[in-house]
Structures are given as C-alpha cells and as structure tokens.
Amino acid sequence: MTPATRVTSPRLIVALDAAEYTEAESLVERLAPLGVMFKVGLEALFGYGERIRARLEHTPGGYFIDAKLHDIPRTVGAAVRTLVHPGVRIINVHALGGAAMMEAAVQAAATRAEELEIEAPEIFAVTILTSIAPEDLRELGLSGGPGENAIRLAALARDARCAGVICGAHEVAELKSFFGTEFATLVPGIRPAGAAHDDQKRAATPRDAAQAGADYLVVGRPITRAADPFEAAQSILAEMRT
Ligand code: C5P
C-alpha cells in the first residue's frame, strides 16, 4: 500500500499518564513550549481530572480527553456533554459501542459546544486497541486481523460523523486509501527504534507512523519516563519530520 499524500504534518500528542497531579503538571510546564497537544487519559481523569483540565484550558495546543467511552447511547451522550469545555479538541469513544452510540457522542459535542459558544471538540473512535495482537482478536471472537477490523469499525465511525479513528500505524495507509485524507487517524503505540514496547503489541516508530500518513501521534512512556522528557519529545518531533 502506498503512503497517503500528506495534507498537513502530523501533530504530537503527549499522554499525561502520571499517578499524581504534580507530575502531570510538571510535564505540561516542560513540554508546552514545544506546541504539543496533551492527552488526559483515565488515570488523570479519575485521579485529578478537574485540576488537570483547569490547567490545560488555556494551553495553546489544546487537549484530548482519552475517555474511551463505551456505554448505551444516552449515557455516552450525557458524558460527552460534561466533557465539552474550552481547550478540549478531541474526545474519544469505542467504535465497538456501535453506530447509535457514536452518533450520540457527535451530537452531544455539537449541541453542548453551541450552548457554550465554543468550538466543538472532534469525536474520534477507537478501532482496535494497539495493545491487542491478532491472536487476542481470535480470543475475543472477532474474525480477521486488526486491519480488517479497523476498516470495518472505521466505516461505522465515519457514517456516524466521527472526525476520525484511533488505530495502529500499520492500518493508517489502508484507512486513508479507503476513506480519504480528510478522515483523520490518531496513532498510539509509538516507540522510537530500540525503545521498550511495554504493553503495546502493534507498535511503530515515529517516522513510520508519520510516513504512513497519520495525523496525530500519541506518545506516553517514551517521553514521560525519559530522563529528560523535553529532549525525548524534541527528538520524536524531529523524527516525525524526517
Ligand atoms: O506509554 P504509551 O506511549 O504506550 O501510551 C499510549 C497512550 O495512548 C496511553 O495513554 C494509552 O491509554 C493510549 N491509547 C493506546 N491505544 C489506544 C488508544 C489509546 O495506547 N488504542
């Protein structure tokens, strides 16, 4: 599969996966000058959600709430309503929650943003987690590999008017060729060459993900656990641009 033609260069999203607010805050202080976007995941949301969201409200790069919502449509719509705030650029849901659930999320984001007179966050759908290997799919009773499942779920997400999907780097080129460059891809499981893969089973380097046409690259531990997170983020940004 040939890589998609790039419309804009990909953006780096740093996952603020830290046990304590002070640790997450210090990462924001150190990395905001690089113009990166931040990601508030479950650990931060449940641990110190209000404080970190207040801190990120005026960060120029904005932030992504990695809430991975998956529930009945009404509950997901109601949850999205509570998450729409200034500075929130992206909120995500699981595509496996189904079309009606994704539509409820998109609708709730638009309605709440209109009420608040702010820009609506984009809704992204998680296809298959990058920690899931092909054999795990079989165990879950899903036939086909991660690529086939990602395409099927992405079609549902696009029809539900999601702005894009979260997928593995290896699925980006095919998704772009099916759905066009406008339908965005956000890729976690990024590991610079030689770095530990941790629990990520479909990992790729920053360069490979960028060259495949990914719009956003999510990086956590290779930056947050580095001796110098600023230097680690700078070197990933440089690799994304080569
Ligand atoms: O530390 P690491 O770079 O593996 O962090 C990746 C981040 O992206 C984590 O916060 C994880 O929750 C998130 N994520 C993921 N796979 C997805 C969606 C989100 O790894 N499919």
CSV table of C-alpha atoms and ligand atoms in Angstrom, one decimal:
chain,number,residue,atom,x,y,z
A,1,MET,CA,0.0,0.0,0.0
A,2,THR,CA,1.5,3.4,-0.9
A,3,PRO,CA,1.6,6.0,1.8
A,4,ALA,CA,-1.2,8.6,1.6
A,5,THR,CA,-0.4,12.1,0.4
A,6,ARG,CA,0.1,14.3,3.4
A,7,VAL,CA,-2.2,17.3,3.7
A,8,THR,CA,-0.5,18.7,6.9
A,9,SER,CA,2.3,17.5,9.0
A,10,PRO,CA,1.3,15.2,11.9
A,11,ARG,CA,0.9,16.6,15.4
A,12,LEU,CA,2.4,15.1,18.5
A,13,ILE,CA,0.1,14.3,21.5
A,14,VAL,CA,1.8,13.6,24.8
A,15,ALA,CA,-0.1,11.2,27.1
A,16,LEU,CA,-0.1,12.7,30.7
A,17,ASP,CA,-0.2,9.2,32.3
A,18,ALA,CA,1.0,10.2,35.7
A,19,ALA,CA,-0.1,9.0,39.2
A,20,GLU,CA,0.0,12.4,40.7
A,21,TYR,CA,-1.2,15.8,39.5
A,22,THR,CA,2.1,17.5,40.3
A,23,GLU,CA,3.9,15.1,38.0
A,24,ALA,CA,1.4,15.7,35.1
A,25,GLU,CA,1.6,19.5,35.8
A,26,SER,CA,5.4,19.4,35.6
A,27,LEU,CA,5.2,17.6,32.2
A,28,VAL,CA,2.8,20.3,30.9
A,29,GLU,CA,5.2,23.1,32.1
A,30,ARG,CA,8.2,21.5,30.5
A,31,LEU,CA,6.6,20.4,27.2
A,32,ALA,CA,4.0,23.2,26.4
A,33,PRO,CA,6.8,25.3,24.8
A,34,LEU,CA,7.1,22.6,22.1
A,35,GLY,CA,3.5,23.3,21.0
A,36,VAL,CA,2.4,19.7,21.6
A,37,MET,CA,-1.2,18.7,22.4
A,38,PHE,CA,-1.8,16.9,25.7
A,39,LYS,CA,-3.8,13.8,26.4
A,40,VAL,CA,-5.8,13.3,29.6
A,41,GLY,CA,-6.4,9.6,30.0
A,42,LEU,CA,-8.2,7.5,32.5
A,43,GLU,CA,-5.5,7.7,35.2
A,44,ALA,CA,-5.5,11.5,35.1
A,45,LEU,CA,-9.3,11.9,34.6
A,46,PHE,CA,-10.2,9.7,37.6
A,47,GLY,CA,-7.2,10.8,39.7
A,48,TYR,CA,-7.2,14.6,39.3
A,49,GLY,CA,-9.5,15.3,36.4
A,50,GLU,CA,-10.8,18.7,37.4
A,51,ARG,CA,-7.4,20.2,38.3
A,52,ILE,CA,-5.6,19.0,35.1
A,53,ARG,CA,-8.4,20.1,32.9
A,54,ALA,CA,-8.4,23.6,34.5
A,55,ARG,CA,-4.6,23.7,33.9
A,56,LEU,CA,-4.9,22.7,30.3
A,57,GLU,CA,-7.8,25.0,29.4
A,58,HIS,CA,-5.5,27.8,28.2
A,59,THR,CA,-2.7,25.7,26.7
A,60,PRO,CA,-2.3,26.8,23.1
A,61,GLY,CA,-2.1,23.2,21.7
A,62,GLY,CA,-5.4,22.3,23.4
A,63,TYR,CA,-6.0,18.8,24.8
A,64,PHE,CA,-7.5,15.4,24.1
A,65,ILE,CA,-9.7,13.6,26.6
A,66,ASP,CA,-9.0,9.9,26.1
A,67,ALA,CA,-12.2,8.9,27.9
A,68,LYS,CA,-12.7,5.8,25.7
A,69,LEU,CA,-16.4,5.9,26.3
A,70,HIS,CA,-18.4,2.7,25.7
A,71,ASP,CA,-21.9,2.5,27.1
A,72,ILE,CA,-25.5,3.0,25.9
A,73,PRO,CA,-26.0,6.0,23.6
A,74,ARG,CA,-27.8,8.2,26.2
A,75,THR,CA,-25.1,7.7,28.8
A,76,VAL,CA,-22.3,8.4,26.4
A,77,GLY,CA,-24.1,11.5,25.1
A,78,ALA,CA,-24.5,12.7,28.7
A,79,ALA,CA,-20.9,12.0,29.5
A,80,VAL,CA,-19.7,13.9,26.4
A,81,ARG,CA,-21.8,16.9,27.4
A,82,THR,CA,-19.9,17.1,30.7
A,83,LEU,CA,-16.5,16.8,29.0
A,84,VAL,CA,-17.1,19.7,26.5
A,85,HIS,CA,-15.0,22.6,27.8
A,86,PRO,CA,-12.8,25.3,26.3
A,87,GLY,CA,-9.5,23.9,25.2
A,88,VAL,CA,-10.8,20.3,24.6
A,89,ARG,CA,-10.1,19.5,21.0
A,90,ILE,CA,-10.8,15.7,20.9
A,91,ILE,CA,-12.9,13.3,22.9
A,92,ASN,CA,-13.0,9.6,22.1
A,93,VAL,CA,-15.4,6.7,22.3
A,94,HIS,CA,-15.0,3.0,21.4
A,95,ALA,CA,-16.3,2.1,17.9
A,96,LEU,CA,-17.4,-1.2,19.4
A,97,GLY,CA,-20.1,0.7,21.2
A,98,GLY,CA,-21.9,0.9,17.9
A,99,ALA,CA,-23.2,3.5,15.4
A,100,ALA,CA,-26.0,4.9,17.6
A,101,MET,CA,-23.6,5.4,20.5
A,102,MET,CA,-21.1,7.3,18.3
A,103,GLU,CA,-23.8,9.4,16.8
A,104,ALA,CA,-25.0,10.3,20.3
A,105,ALA,CA,-21.4,11.4,21.1
A,106,VAL,CA,-21.1,13.6,18.0
A,107,GLN,CA,-24.5,15.2,18.6
A,108,ALA,CA,-23.8,15.9,22.2
A,109,ALA,CA,-20.5,17.5,21.5
A,110,ALA,CA,-22.0,19.8,18.8
A,111,THR,CA,-25.0,20.8,21.0
A,112,ARG,CA,-23.0,21.5,24.1
A,113,ALA,CA,-20.4,23.5,22.3
A,114,GLU,CA,-23.1,25.6,20.7
A,115,GLU,CA,-24.6,26.3,24.1
A,116,LEU,CA,-21.2,27.3,25.4
A,117,GLU,CA,-20.4,29.2,22.2
A,118,ILE,CA,-17.1,27.4,21.8
A,119,GLU,CA,-15.6,25.3,19.1
A,120,ALA,CA,-16.9,21.7,19.2
A,121,PRO,CA,-14.4,19.0,20.1
A,122,GLU,CA,-14.0,16.3,17.5
A,123,ILE,CA,-15.2,12.8,18.3
A,124,PHE,CA,-12.7,10.1,17.5
A,125,ALA,CA,-13.5,6.3,17.7
A,126,VAL,CA,-11.0,3.7,19.0
A,127,THR,CA,-11.0,0.8,16.5
A,128,ILE,CA,-8.8,-2.0,17.9
A,129,LEU,CA,-6.5,-1.1,20.8
A,130,THR,CA,-2.8,-1.1,19.9
A,131,SER,CA,-2.2,-3.4,22.9
A,132,ILE,CA,-4.3,-6.1,21.1
A,133,ALA,CA,-2.4,-8.7,19.0
A,134,PRO,CA,-4.0,-10.7,16.2
A,135,GLU,CA,-4.3,-13.8,18.5
A,136,ASP,CA,-6.2,-11.6,21.1
A,137,LEU,CA,-8.8,-10.8,18.4
A,138,ARG,CA,-9.5,-14.5,17.9
A,139,GLU,CA,-9.9,-15.0,21.6
A,140,LEU,CA,-12.4,-12.1,21.6
A,141,GLY,CA,-14.4,-13.9,18.9
A,142,LEU,CA,-13.6,-11.3,16.2
A,143,SER,CA,-12.6,-12.8,12.9
A,144,GLY,CA,-10.0,-11.3,10.7
A,145,GLY,CA,-6.9,-9.3,11.6
A,146,PRO,CA,-6.5,-5.9,13.2
A,147,GLY,CA,-6.5,-4.2,9.7
A,148,GLU,CA,-9.8,-5.7,8.6
A,149,ASN,CA,-11.5,-5.0,11.9
A,150,ALA,CA,-10.1,-1.4,11.9
A,151,ILE,CA,-11.6,-0.8,8.4
A,152,ARG,CA,-15.0,-2.2,9.3
A,153,LEU,CA,-15.2,-0.1,12.5
A,154,ALA,CA,-13.8,3.0,10.8
A,155,ALA,CA,-16.6,2.8,8.2
A,156,LEU,CA,-19.2,2.8,11.1
A,157,ALA,CA,-17.4,5.7,12.7
A,158,ARG,CA,-17.3,7.7,9.5
A,159,ASP,CA,-21.0,7.1,8.9
A,160,ALA,CA,-21.7,8.3,12.5
A,161,ARG,CA,-19.8,11.5,11.6
A,162,CYS,CA,-16.8,11.0,13.8
A,163,ALA,CA,-13.8,13.1,12.7
A,164,GLY,CA,-11.5,10.1,12.6
A,165,VAL,CA,-10.3,6.9,14.3
A,166,ILE,CA,-7.6,5.7,16.7
A,167,CYS,CA,-5.7,2.9,15.1
A,168,GLY,CA,-2.3,1.2,14.8
A,169,ALA,CA,0.3,2.8,12.5
A,170,HIS,CA,0.1,-0.3,10.2
A,171,GLU,CA,-3.6,0.4,9.5
A,172,VAL,CA,-3.2,4.1,8.5
A,173,ALA,CA,-2.3,3.8,4.8
A,174,GLU,CA,-5.2,1.4,4.1
A,175,LEU,CA,-7.7,3.6,6.1
A,176,LYS,CA,-6.6,6.7,4.2
A,177,SER,CA,-7.0,4.9,0.9
A,178,PHE,CA,-10.5,3.8,1.8
A,179,PHE,CA,-11.8,6.9,3.5
A,180,GLY,CA,-9.6,9.7,2.1
A,181,THR,CA,-7.2,12.1,3.8
A,182,GLU,CA,-9.9,14.2,5.5
A,183,PHE,CA,-10.9,11.3,7.8
A,184,ALA,CA,-8.2,11.6,10.5
A,185,THR,CA,-6.1,8.9,12.1
A,186,LEU,CA,-4.7,9.2,15.6
A,187,VAL,CA,-2.0,6.6,16.3
A,188,PRO,CA,-0.7,5.4,19.8
A,189,GLY,CA,1.8,2.6,20.3
A,190,ILE,CA,4.6,4.8,19.1
A,191,ARG,CA,8.1,3.6,20.0
A,192,PRO,CA,11.4,5.1,18.8
A,193,ALA,CA,13.7,2.4,17.4
A,194,GLY,CA,15.2,0.4,20.2
A,195,ALA,CA,12.8,1.6,22.9
A,196,ALA,CA,10.8,-0.9,25.1
A,197,HIS,CA,7.4,-1.8,23.7
A,198,ASP,CA,5.9,-2.2,27.1
A,199,ASP,CA,2.3,-3.5,26.7
A,200,GLN,CA,2.0,-2.2,23.1
A,201,LYS,CA,1.8,-5.1,20.6
A,202,ARG,CA,1.3,-3.2,17.3
A,203,ALA,CA,4.0,-0.5,17.8
A,204,ALA,CA,5.7,1.6,15.2
A,205,THR,CA,8.4,4.2,15.1
A,206,PRO,CA,7.5,8.0,14.9
A,207,ARG,CA,9.0,8.1,11.4
A,208,ASP,CA,7.0,5.1,10.1
A,209,ALA,CA,3.7,6.4,11.6
A,210,ALA,CA,4.3,9.9,10.1
A,211,GLN,CA,5.2,8.4,6.7
A,212,ALA,CA,2.1,6.2,6.7
A,213,GLY,CA,0.1,9.4,6.8
A,214,ALA,CA,-1.0,9.5,10.5
A,215,ASP,CA,-2.5,12.9,11.5
A,216,TYR,CA,-1.7,12.6,15.3
A,217,LEU,CA,0.9,10.5,17.1
A,218,VAL,CA,0.2,9.7,20.8
A,219,VAL,CA,3.3,9.1,22.9
A,220,GLY,CA,3.4,8.4,26.6
A,221,ARG,CA,6.2,6.4,28.3
A,222,PRO,CA,9.0,7.1,25.8
A,223,ILE,CA,8.6,10.8,26.8
A,224,THR,CA,7.1,10.7,30.3
A,225,ARG,CA,9.6,8.2,31.6
A,226,ALA,CA,12.6,9.6,29.8
A,227,ALA,CA,15.4,11.1,32.0
A,228,ASP,CA,14.8,14.3,30.0
A,229,PRO,CA,11.2,14.5,28.7
A,230,PHE,CA,11.8,17.7,26.8
A,231,GLU,CA,14.7,16.2,24.9
A,232,ALA,CA,12.8,13.0,24.3
A,233,ALA,CA,9.9,14.9,22.8
A,234,GLN,CA,12.1,17.1,20.7
A,235,SER,CA,13.8,14.1,19.2
A,236,ILE,CA,10.5,12.4,18.5
A,237,LEU,CA,9.3,15.6,16.8
A,238,ALA,CA,12.5,15.7,14.7
A,239,GLU,CA,12.0,12.0,13.7
A,240,MET,CA,8.4,12.7,12.7
A,241,ARG,CA,9.6,15.4,10.3
A,242,THR,CA,12.3,13.4,8.5
B,1,C5P,O1,3.0,5.0,27.1
B,1,C5P,P1,2.4,4.8,25.8
B,1,C5P,O2,3.1,5.6,24.7
B,1,C5P,O3,2.2,3.3,25.4
B,1,C5P,O4,1.0,5.4,25.9
B,1,C5P,C1,0.0,5.4,24.9
B,1,C5P,C2,-1.2,6.1,25.4
B,1,C5P,O5,-2.2,6.0,24.4
B,1,C5P,C3,-1.8,5.5,26.7
B,1,C5P,O6,-2.3,6.7,27.4
B,1,C5P,C4,-3.0,4.7,26.2
B,1,C5P,O7,-4.0,4.7,27.2
B,1,C5P,C5,-3.4,5.4,25.0
B,1,C5P,N1,-4.0,4.6,23.9
B,1,C5P,C6,-3.5,3.4,23.4
B,1,C5P,N2,-4.1,2.7,22.5
B,1,C5P,C7,-5.3,3.1,22.0
B,1,C5P,C8,-5.9,4.2,22.5
B,1,C5P,C9,-5.2,5.0,23.5
B,1,C5P,O8,-2.3,3.1,23.8
B,1,C5P,N3,-5.9,2.4,21.0
